[in-house]
Short mmCIF file of C-alpha atoms in Angstrom, two decimals:
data_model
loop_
_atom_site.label_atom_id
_atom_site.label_comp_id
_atom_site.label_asym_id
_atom_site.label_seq_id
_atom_site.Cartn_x
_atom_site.Cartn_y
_atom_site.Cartn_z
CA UNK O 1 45.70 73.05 27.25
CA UNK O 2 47.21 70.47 25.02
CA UNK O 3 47.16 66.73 25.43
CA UNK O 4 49.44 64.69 23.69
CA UNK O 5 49.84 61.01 22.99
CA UNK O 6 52.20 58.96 22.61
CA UNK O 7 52.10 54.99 21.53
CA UNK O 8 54.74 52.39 21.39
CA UNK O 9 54.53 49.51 18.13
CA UNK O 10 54.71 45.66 18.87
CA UNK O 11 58.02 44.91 16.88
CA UNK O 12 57.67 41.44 15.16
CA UNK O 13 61.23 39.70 15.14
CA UNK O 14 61.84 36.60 13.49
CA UNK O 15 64.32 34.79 14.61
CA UNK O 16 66.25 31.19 13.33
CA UNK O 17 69.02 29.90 15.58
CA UNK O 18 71.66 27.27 13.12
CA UNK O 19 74.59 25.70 14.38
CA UNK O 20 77.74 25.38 13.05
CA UNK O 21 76.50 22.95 10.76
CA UNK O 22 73.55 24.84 9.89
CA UNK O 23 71.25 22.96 11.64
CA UNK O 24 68.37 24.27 13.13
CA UNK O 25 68.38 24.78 16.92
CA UNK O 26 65.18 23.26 18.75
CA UNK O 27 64.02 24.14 21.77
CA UNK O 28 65.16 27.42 22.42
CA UNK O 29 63.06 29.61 25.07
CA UNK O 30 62.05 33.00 25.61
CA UNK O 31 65.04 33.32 28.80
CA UNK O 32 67.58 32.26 25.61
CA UNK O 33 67.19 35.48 23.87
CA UNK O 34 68.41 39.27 24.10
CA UNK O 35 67.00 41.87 22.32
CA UNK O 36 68.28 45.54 22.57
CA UNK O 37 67.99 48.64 21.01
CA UNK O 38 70.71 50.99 20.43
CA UNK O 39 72.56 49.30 23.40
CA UNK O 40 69.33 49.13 25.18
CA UNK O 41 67.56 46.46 26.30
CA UNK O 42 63.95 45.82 25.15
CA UNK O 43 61.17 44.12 27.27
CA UNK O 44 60.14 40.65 25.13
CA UNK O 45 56.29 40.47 25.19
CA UNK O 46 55.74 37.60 23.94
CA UNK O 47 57.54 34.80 22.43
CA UNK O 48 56.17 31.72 20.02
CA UNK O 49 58.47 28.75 19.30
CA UNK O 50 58.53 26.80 15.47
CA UNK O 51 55.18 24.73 17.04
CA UNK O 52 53.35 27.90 16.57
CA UNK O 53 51.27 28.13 13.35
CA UNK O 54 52.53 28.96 9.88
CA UNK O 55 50.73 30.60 7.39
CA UNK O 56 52.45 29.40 3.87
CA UNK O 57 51.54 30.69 0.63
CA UNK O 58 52.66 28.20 -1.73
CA UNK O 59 53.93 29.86 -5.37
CA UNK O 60 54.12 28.15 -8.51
CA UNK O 61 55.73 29.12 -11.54
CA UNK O 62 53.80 28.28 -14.72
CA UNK O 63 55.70 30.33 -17.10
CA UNK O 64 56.32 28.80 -20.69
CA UNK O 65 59.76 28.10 -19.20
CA UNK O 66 59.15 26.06 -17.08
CA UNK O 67 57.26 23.16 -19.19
CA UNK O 68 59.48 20.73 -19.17
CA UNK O 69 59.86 21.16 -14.93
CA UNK O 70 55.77 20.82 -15.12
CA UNK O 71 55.48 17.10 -13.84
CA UNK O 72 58.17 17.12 -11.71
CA UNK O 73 56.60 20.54 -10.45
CA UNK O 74 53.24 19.04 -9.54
CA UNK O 75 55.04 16.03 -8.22
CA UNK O 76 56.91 18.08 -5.69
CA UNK O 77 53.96 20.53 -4.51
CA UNK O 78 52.26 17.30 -3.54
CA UNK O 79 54.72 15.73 -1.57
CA UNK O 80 54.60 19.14 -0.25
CA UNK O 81 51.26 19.64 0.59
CA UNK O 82 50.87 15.61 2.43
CA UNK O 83 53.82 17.29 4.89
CA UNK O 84 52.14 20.42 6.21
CA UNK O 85 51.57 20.04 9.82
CA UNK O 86 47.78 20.17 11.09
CA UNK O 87 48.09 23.69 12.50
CA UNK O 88 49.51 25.38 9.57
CA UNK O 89 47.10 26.78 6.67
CA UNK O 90 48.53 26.71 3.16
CA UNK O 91 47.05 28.67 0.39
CA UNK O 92 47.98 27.81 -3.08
CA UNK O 93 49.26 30.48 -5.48
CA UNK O 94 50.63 30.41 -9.15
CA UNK O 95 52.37 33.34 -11.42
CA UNK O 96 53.68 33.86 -14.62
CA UNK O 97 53.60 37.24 -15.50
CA UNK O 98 51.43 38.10 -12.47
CA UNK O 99 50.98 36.22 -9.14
CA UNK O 100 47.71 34.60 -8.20
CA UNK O 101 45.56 32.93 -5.66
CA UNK O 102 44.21 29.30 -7.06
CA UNK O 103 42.76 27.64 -3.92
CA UNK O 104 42.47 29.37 -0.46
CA UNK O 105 43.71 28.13 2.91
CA UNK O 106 40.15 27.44 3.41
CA UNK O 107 40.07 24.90 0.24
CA UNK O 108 39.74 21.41 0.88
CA UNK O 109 42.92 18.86 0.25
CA UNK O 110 41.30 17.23 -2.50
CA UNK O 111 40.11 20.80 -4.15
CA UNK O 112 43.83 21.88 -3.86
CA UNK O 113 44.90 18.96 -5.30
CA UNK O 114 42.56 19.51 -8.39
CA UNK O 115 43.00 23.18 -8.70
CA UNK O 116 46.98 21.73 -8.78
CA UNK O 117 46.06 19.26 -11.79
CA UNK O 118 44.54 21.98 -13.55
CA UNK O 119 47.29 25.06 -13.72
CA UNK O 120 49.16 24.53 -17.44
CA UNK O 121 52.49 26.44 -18.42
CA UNK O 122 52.70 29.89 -20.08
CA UNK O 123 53.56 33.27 -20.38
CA UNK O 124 56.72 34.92 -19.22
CA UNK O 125 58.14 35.10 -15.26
CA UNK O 126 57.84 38.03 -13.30
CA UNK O 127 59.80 36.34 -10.31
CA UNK O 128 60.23 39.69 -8.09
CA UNK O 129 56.93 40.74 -8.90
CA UNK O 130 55.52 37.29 -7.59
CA UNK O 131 57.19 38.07 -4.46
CA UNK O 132 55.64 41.10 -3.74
CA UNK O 133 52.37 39.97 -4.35
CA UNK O 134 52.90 37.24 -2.56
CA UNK O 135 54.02 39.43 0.82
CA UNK O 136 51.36 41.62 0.33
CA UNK O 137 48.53 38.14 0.34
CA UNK O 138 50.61 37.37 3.68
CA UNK O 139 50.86 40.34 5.78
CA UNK O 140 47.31 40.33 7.06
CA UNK O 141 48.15 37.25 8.65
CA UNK O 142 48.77 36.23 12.26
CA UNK O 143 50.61 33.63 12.31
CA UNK O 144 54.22 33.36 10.82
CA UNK O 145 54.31 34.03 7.46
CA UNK O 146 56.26 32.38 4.38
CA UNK O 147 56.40 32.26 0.80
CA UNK O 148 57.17 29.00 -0.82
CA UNK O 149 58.15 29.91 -4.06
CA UNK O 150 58.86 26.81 -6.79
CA UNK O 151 60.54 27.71 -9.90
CA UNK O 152 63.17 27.85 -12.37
CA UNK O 153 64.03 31.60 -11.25
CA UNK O 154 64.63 33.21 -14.80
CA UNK O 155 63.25 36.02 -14.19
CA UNK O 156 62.29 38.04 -17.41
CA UNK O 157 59.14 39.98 -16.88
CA UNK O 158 59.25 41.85 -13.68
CA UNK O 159 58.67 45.20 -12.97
CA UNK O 160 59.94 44.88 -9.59
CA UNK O 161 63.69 45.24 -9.27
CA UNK O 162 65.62 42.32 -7.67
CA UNK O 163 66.51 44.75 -4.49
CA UNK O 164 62.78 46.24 -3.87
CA UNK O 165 61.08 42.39 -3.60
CA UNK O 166 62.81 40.93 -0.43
CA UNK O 167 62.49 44.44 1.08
CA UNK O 168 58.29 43.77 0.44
CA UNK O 169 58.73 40.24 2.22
CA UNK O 170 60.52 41.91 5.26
CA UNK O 171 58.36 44.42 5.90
CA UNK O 172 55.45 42.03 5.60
CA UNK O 173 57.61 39.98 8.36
CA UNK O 174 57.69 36.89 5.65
CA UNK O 175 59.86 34.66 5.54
CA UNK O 176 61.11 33.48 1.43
CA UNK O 177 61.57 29.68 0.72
CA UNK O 178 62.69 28.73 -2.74
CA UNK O 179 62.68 25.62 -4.36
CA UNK O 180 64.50 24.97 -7.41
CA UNK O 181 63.14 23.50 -10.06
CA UNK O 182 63.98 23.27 -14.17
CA UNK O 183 66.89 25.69 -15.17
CA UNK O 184 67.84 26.91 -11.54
CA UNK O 185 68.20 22.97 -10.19
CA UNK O 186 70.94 23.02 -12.49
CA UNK O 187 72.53 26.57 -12.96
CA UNK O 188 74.08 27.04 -9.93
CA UNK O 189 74.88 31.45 -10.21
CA UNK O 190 70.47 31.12 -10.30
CA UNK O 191 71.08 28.96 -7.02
CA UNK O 192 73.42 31.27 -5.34
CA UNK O 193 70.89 34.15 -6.68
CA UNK O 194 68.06 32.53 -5.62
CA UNK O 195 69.60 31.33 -1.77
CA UNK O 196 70.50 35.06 -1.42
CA UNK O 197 67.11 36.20 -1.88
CA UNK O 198 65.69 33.93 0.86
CA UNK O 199 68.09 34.11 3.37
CA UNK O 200 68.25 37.61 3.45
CA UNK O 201 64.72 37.50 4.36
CA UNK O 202 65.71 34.85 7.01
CA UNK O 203 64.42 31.88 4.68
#
């Protein structure tokens, strides 16, 4: 006799509602939403509204490019960091050629703050590379994720192509936030390159 088993996954779905204007929608509840599968409807199990918690990897770019963004950088990440919300943990990442972790969610303001003081510029920018790394830090966790990346977005050292990395942060269910800083506040085909990376990952 042979027994067979079957088992069904828990699809995550991330989901932002804009309005015409491109605001976000606030609110919303579980009875506002439809979700079917080949014309099929699908049972919603559970349902978690923007109050729930965020886990946010913050990413800094300390490439050699970017040293004449480096004050304004640090300025920004700070005005950052005094904004998170009490529920959310933020962990505090930099790359240049590779992405990694400087202080932990667990870390103290005040050591975050220092371990920010610290990081100097240099190197080259592995931008898609960053990414990945930065989905693969994320995807352990349970609440939603998202990758703040700041940086100038000149990418010149990655090994990762620009297609593969926001395929990484989707199927890590992450969620790519970039803020522009140096060459990409002002070159607006980086901008345009930069917003279609994130949204496409629903950032």
């Amino acid at each position: 006799q042979a027994l067979f088993h079957s088992a069904v996954d828990l699809v995550v779905v991330s989901v932002h509602v804009a309005d015409d204007h491109k605001r976000f929608v606030h609110g919303l509840k579980q009875t506002d939403f439809q979700i079917s599968e080949d014309t099929r409807p699908q049972t919603i199990t559970s349902f978690a509204t923007e109050d729930a918690k965020t886990d946010i990897l913050l990413a800094l770019d300390v490439s050699g490019s970017m040293t004449a963004a480096f004050g304004e950088l640090k300025t920004t990440v700070r005005s950052f960091l005094s904004g998170v919300r009490e529920q959310d943990s933020v962990a505090l990442g930099a790359f240049s050629t590779s992405l990694w972790l400087v202080a932990p969610e667990s870390a103290t303001s005040e050591a975050q703050l220092a371990a920010l003081d610290g990081l100097r510029p240099g190197g080259g920018t592995a931008l898609y590379d960053a990414m990945v790394r930065g989905a693969t830090l994320l995807k352990p966790k349970t609440g939603r994720r998202v990758l703040v990346m700041f940086t100038d977005g000149d990418d010149v050292s990655s090994r990762t192509s620009a297609d593969a990395a926001p395929v990484a942060l989707q199927d890590a269910d992450t969620m790519l936030y970039v803020v522009a800083q140096g060459r990409a506040a002002q070159d607006q085909a980086l901008q345009r390159q930069l917003t279609s990376l994130a949204s496409g990952t629903g950032g």
